[in-house]
Short mmCIF file of C-alpha atoms and ligand atoms in Angstrom, two decimals:
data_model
loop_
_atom_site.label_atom_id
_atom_site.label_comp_id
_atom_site.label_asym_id
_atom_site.label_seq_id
_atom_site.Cartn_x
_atom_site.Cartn_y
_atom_site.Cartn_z
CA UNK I 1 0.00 0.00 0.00
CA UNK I 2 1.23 3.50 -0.77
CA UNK I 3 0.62 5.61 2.54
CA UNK I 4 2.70 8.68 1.66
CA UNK I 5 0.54 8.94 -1.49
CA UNK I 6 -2.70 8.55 1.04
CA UNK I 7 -1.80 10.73 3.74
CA UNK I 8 -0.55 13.44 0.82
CA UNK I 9 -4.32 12.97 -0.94
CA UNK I 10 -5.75 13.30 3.09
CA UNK I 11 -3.75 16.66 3.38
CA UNK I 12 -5.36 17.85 0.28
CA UNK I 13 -8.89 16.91 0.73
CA UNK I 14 -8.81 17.66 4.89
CA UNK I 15 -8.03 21.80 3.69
CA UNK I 16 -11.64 22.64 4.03
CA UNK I 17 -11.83 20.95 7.50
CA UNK I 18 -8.96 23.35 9.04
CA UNK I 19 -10.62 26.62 9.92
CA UNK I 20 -14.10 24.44 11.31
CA UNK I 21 -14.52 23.77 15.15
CA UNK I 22 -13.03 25.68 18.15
CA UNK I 23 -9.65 25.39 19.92
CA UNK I 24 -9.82 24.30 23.37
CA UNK I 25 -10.19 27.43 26.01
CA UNK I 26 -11.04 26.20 29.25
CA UNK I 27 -7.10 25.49 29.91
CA UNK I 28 -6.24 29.12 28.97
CA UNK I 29 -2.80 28.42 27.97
CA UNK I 30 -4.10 25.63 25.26
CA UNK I 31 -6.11 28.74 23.63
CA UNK I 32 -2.66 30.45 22.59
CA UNK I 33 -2.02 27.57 20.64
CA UNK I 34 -1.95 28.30 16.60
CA UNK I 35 -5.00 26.71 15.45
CA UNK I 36 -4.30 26.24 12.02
CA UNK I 37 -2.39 23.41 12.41
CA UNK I 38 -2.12 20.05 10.34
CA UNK I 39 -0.31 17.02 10.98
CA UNK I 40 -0.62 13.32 10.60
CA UNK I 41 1.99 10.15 11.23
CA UNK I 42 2.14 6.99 10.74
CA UNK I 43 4.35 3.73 12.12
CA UNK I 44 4.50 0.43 10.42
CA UNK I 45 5.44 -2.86 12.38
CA UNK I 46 8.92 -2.71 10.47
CA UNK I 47 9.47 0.88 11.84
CA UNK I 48 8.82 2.86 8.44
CA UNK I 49 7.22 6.14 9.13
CA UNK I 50 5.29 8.55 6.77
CA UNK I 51 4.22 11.60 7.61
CA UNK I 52 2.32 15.15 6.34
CA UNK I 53 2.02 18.38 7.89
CA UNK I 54 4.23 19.39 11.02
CA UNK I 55 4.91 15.75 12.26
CA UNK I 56 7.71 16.82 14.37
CA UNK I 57 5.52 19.86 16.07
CA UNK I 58 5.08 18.86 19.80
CA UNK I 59 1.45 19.30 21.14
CA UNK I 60 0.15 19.12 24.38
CA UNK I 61 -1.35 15.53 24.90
CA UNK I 62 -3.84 16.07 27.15
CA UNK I 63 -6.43 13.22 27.21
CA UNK I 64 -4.14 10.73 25.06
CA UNK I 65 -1.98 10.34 28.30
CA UNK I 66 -5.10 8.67 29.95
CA UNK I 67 -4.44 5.47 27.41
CA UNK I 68 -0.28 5.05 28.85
CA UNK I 69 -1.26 5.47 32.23
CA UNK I 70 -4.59 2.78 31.79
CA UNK I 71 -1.75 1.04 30.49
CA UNK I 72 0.33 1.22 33.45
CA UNK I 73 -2.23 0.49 36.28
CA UNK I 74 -3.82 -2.36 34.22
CA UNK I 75 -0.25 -3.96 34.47
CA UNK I 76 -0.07 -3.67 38.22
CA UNK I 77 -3.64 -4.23 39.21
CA UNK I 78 -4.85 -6.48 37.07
CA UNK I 79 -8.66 -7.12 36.77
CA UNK I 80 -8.61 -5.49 40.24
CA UNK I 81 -8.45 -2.01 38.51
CA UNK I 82 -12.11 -2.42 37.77
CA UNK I 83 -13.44 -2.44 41.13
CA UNK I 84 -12.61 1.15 41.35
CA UNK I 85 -13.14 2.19 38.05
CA UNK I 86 -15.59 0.32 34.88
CA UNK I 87 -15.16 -0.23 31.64
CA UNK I 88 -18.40 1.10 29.81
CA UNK I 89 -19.06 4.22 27.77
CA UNK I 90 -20.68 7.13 29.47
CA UNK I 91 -22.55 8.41 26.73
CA UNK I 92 -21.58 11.91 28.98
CA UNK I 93 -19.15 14.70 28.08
CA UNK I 94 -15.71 13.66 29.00
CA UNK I 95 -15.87 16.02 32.62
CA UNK I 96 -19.30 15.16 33.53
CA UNK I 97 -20.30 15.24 37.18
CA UNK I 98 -23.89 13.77 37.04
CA UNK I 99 -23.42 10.29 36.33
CA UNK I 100 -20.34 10.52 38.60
CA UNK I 101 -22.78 10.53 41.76
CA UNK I 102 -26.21 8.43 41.05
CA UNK I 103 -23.64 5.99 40.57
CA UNK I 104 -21.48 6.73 43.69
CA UNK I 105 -18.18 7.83 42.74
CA UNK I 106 -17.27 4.79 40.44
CA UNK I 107 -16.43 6.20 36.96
CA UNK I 108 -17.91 4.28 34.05
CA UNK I 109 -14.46 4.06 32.25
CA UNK I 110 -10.55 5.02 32.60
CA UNK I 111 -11.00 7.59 29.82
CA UNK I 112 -13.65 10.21 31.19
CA UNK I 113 -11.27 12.77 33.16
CA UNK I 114 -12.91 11.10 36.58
CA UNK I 115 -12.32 7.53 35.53
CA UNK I 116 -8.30 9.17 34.62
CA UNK I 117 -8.12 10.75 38.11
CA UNK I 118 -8.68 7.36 39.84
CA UNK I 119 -6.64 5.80 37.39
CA UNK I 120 -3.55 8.23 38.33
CA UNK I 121 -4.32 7.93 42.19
CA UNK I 122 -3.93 3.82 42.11
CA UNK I 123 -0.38 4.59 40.69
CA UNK I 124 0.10 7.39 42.86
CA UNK I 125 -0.96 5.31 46.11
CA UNK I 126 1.55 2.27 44.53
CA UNK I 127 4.62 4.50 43.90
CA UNK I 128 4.20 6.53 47.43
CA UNK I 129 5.40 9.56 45.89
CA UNK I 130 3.80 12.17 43.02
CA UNK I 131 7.75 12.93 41.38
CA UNK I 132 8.12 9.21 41.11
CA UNK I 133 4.62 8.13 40.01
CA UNK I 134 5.08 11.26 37.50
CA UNK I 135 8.80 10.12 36.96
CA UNK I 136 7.41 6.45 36.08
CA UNK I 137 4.43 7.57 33.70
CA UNK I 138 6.68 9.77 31.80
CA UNK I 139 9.70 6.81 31.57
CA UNK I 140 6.86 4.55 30.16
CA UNK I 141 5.94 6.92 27.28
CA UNK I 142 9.66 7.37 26.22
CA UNK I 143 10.36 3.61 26.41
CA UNK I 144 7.01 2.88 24.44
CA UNK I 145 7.82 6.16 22.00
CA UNK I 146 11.86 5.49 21.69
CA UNK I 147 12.28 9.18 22.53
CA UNK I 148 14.48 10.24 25.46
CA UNK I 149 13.61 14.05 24.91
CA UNK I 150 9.70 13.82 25.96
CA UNK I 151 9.09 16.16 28.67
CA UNK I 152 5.92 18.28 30.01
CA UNK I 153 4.94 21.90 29.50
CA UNK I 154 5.22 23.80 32.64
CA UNK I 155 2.95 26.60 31.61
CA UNK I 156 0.09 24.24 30.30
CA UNK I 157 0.54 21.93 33.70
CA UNK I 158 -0.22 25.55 36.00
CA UNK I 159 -2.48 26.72 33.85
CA UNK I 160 -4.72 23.84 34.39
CA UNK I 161 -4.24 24.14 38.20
CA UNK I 162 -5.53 27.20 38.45
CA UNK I 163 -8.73 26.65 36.42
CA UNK I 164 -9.29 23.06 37.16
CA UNK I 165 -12.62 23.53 39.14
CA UNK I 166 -14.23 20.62 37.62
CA UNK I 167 -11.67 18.21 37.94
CA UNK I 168 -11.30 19.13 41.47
CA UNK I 169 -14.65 18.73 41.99
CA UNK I 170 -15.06 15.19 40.38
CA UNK I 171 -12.02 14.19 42.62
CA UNK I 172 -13.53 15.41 46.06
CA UNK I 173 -16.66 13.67 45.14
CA UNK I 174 -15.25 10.20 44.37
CA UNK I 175 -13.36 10.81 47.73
CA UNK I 176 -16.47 11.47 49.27
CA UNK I 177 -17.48 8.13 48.28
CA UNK I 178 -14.15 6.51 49.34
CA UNK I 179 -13.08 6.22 46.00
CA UNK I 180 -9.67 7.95 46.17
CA UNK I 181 -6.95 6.73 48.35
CA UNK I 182 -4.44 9.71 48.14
CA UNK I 183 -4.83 13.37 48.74
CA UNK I 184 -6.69 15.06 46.30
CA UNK I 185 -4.32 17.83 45.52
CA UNK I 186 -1.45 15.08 44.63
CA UNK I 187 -4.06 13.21 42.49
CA UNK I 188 -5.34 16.37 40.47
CA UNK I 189 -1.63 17.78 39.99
CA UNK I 190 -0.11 14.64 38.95
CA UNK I 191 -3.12 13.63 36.40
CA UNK I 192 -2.68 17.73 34.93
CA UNK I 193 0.98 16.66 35.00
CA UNK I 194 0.78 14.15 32.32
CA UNK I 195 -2.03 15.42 30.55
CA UNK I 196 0.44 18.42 30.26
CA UNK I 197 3.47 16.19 28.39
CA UNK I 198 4.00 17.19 24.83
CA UNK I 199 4.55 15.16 21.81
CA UNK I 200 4.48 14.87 18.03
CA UNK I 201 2.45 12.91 15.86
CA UNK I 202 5.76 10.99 14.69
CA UNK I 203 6.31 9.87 18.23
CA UNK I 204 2.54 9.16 19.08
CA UNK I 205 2.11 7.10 16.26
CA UNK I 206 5.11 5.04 17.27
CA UNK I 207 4.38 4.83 20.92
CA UNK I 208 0.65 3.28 20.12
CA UNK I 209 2.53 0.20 18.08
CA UNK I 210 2.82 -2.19 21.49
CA UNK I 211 -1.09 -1.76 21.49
CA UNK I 212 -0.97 -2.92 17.94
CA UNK I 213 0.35 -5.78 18.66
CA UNK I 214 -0.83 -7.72 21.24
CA UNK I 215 1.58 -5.87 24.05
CA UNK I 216 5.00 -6.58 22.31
CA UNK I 217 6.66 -3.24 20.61
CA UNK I 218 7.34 -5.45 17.08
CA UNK I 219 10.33 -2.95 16.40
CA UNK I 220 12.55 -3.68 19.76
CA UNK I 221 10.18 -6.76 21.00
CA UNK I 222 9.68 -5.26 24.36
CA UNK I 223 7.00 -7.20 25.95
CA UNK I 224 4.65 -4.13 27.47
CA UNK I 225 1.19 -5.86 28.50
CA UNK I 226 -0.08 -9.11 27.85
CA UNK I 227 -2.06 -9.76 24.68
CA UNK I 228 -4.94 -10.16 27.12
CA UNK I 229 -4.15 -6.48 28.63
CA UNK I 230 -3.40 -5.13 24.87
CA UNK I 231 -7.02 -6.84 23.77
CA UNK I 232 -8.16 -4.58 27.37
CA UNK I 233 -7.33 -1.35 26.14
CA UNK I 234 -7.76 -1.51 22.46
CA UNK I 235 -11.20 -2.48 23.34
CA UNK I 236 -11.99 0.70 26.11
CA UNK I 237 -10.32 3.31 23.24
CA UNK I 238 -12.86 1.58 20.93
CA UNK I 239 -15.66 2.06 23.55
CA UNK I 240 -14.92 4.99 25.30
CA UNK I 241 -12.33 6.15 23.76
CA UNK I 242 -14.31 9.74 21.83
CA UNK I 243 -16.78 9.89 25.32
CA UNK I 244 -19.65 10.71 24.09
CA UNK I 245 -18.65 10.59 20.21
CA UNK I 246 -16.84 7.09 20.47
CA UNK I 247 -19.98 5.85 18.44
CA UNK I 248 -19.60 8.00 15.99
CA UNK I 249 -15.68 7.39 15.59
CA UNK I 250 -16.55 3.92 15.49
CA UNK I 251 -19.10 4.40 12.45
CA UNK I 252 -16.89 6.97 10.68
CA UNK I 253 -13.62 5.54 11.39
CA UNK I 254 -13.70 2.01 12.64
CA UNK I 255 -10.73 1.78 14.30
CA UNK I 256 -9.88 1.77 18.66
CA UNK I 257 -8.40 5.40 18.66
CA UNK I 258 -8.31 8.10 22.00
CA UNK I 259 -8.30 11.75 21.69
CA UNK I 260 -6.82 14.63 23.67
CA UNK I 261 -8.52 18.46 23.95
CA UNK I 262 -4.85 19.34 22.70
CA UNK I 263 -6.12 18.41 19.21
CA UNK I 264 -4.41 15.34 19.07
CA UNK I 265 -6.06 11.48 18.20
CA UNK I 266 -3.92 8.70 17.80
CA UNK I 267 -5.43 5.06 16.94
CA UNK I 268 -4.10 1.46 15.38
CA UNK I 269 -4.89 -1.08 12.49
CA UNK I 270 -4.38 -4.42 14.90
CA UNK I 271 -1.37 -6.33 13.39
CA UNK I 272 -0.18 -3.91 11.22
CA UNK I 273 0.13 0.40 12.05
CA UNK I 274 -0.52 2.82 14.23
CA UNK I 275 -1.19 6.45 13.51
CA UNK I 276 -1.65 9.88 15.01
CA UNK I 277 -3.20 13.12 13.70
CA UNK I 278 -3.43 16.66 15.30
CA UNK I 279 -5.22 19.46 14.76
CA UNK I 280 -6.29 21.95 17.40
CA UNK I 281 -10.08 22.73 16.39
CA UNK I 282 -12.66 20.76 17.75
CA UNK I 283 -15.79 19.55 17.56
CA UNK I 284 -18.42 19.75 20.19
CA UNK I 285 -17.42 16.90 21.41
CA UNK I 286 -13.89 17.72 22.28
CA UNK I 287 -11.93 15.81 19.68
CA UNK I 288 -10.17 17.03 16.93
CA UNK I 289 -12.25 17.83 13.94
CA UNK I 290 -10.41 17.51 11.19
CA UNK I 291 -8.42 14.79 12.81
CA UNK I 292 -11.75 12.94 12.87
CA UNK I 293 -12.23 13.57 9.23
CA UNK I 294 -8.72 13.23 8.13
CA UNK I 295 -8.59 9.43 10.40
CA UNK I 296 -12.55 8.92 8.48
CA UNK I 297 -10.69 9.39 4.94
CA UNK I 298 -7.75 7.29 5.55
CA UNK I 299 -9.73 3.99 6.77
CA UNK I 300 -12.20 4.88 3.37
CA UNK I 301 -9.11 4.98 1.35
CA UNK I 302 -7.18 2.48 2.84
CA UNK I 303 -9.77 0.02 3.28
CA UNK I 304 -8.13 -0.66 6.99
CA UNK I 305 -11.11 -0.34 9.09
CA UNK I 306 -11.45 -3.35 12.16
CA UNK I 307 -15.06 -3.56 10.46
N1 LIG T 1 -6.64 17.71 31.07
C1 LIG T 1 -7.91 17.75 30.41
C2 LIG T 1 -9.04 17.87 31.42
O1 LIG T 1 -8.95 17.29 32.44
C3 LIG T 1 -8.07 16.52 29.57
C4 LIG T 1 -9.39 16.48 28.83
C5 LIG T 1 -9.31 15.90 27.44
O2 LIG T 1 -8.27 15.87 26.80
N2 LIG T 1 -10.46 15.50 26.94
O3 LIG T 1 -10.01 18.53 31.22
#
């Protein structure tokens, strides 16, 4: 299959799409971002990459961190993860508080921000320590991604501390209901921490290829997760994945993908390629517009839906 020459027909047909939807604004320092941008990667098993746009631009990964640290606790704890946190979609917006309390502080999945703040305070409460849970998310994404250099941004981590009222507010109430074993100031500012690391499509697309292949990185054969585990979260970022749009991914693009509110999506073709887009506009549902459309017109092209 000729990918360059499909991602190259995506970046012409996906020009329309660009100046549709709305930048993120509710983490202040995410609206400075410049919205007009376009780019999209992706990794084969035998480590060839193609790319289009600014593939090497970092972006804030916001909600995409949510699928390494799943990841991570899913390794330690096992099926025992899911007594504190489901694995349904919410069919809610991805910071909902409603559903959060009629059903008493357990979050329906790891992907809606509440079901992400429990997921960060079971690896905060097993590494004792919010530098070395951080230090051990972060280590996980550059081992997964092959890049030493991936690092946070500072300015994007504060900025969400000072206007995360919501998030706050979903952790005190799943404490309320004894579903939080840390303090809830360590638990917020370590999940803002890694929603706050930065990365490019190039190195998304390559740190999603363990998950493409049954927990083994096919490029270094680093055993991550068992194929069980891998199966796990493939199936959630199918699911849940798009909150309360993950049906509609599913229709338009077929594949198990997660977004972030940074404007980023990354997703996989089981046994063969993962891939990342970014593009800061949204849609009402807080993923990336065009990166919707542009991920909708590669599966139509290339035939590679799961469906
Ligand atoms: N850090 C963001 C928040 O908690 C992540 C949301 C997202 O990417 N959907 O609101």
């Amino acid at each position: 299959m000729n990918y360059q020459k499909i991602l190259e027909e995506i970046e012409e047909e996906i020009e329309p799409f660009l100046c549709e939807g709305k930048v993120a604004d509710y983490i202040p320092a995410l609206a400075k971002v410049d919205a007009d941008q376009f780019a999209m990667s992706i990794t084969l098993f035998d480590g060839r990459t193609f790319s289009i746009g600014e593939s090497d631009q970092k972006f804030s990964i916001q909600s995409i961190s949510k699928v390494f640290t799943f990841t991570k606790a899913l390794k330690i704890f096992s099926s025992k993860l899911y007594t504190r946190v489901g694995k349904e979609p919410s069919g809610n917006p991805f910071n909902s508080l409603v559903q959060l309390e009629y059903e008493n502080g357990i979050p329906r999945n790891p992907f809606i921000n509440a079901g992400a703040i429990v997921t960060t305070d079971t690896l905060l409460a097993h590494y004792k320590e919010k530098a070395e849970t951080f230090d051990r998310i972060l280590s996980f994404i550059r081992d997964i991604s092959g890049s030493e250099g991936i690092t946070y941004d500072k300015e994007v981590w504060h900025s969400e501390l000072e206007h995360g009222f919501r998030n706050l507010a979903l952790a005190n109430m799943m404490k309320s209901f004894d579903n939080l074993e840390c303090d809830v100031q360590e638990v917020v500012e370590t999940y803002f921490k890694h929603c706050s690391i930065t990365m490019s499509t190039k190195e998304l697309s390559r740190a999603m290829l363990f998950l493409a292949n049954h927990g083994v990185d096919p490029i270094t054969n680093m055993k991550y997760v068992s194929p069980h585990q891998a199966k796990r979260v493939n199936a959630v970022m199918l699911t849940c994945g798009h909150y309360d749009a993950s049906g509609d991914f599913a229709f338009h693009v077929g594949l198990p993908g997660k977004s972030g509110v940074g404007g980023g999506i990354v997703a996989i073709v089981p046994r063969l390629l993962s891939i990342s887009v970014f593009s800061p506009r949204l849609n009402s549902w807080g993923n990336s517009l065009a990166g919707t459309k542009a991920l909708e017109l590669f599966t139509n092209k290339s035939g590679l839906s799961i469906f």
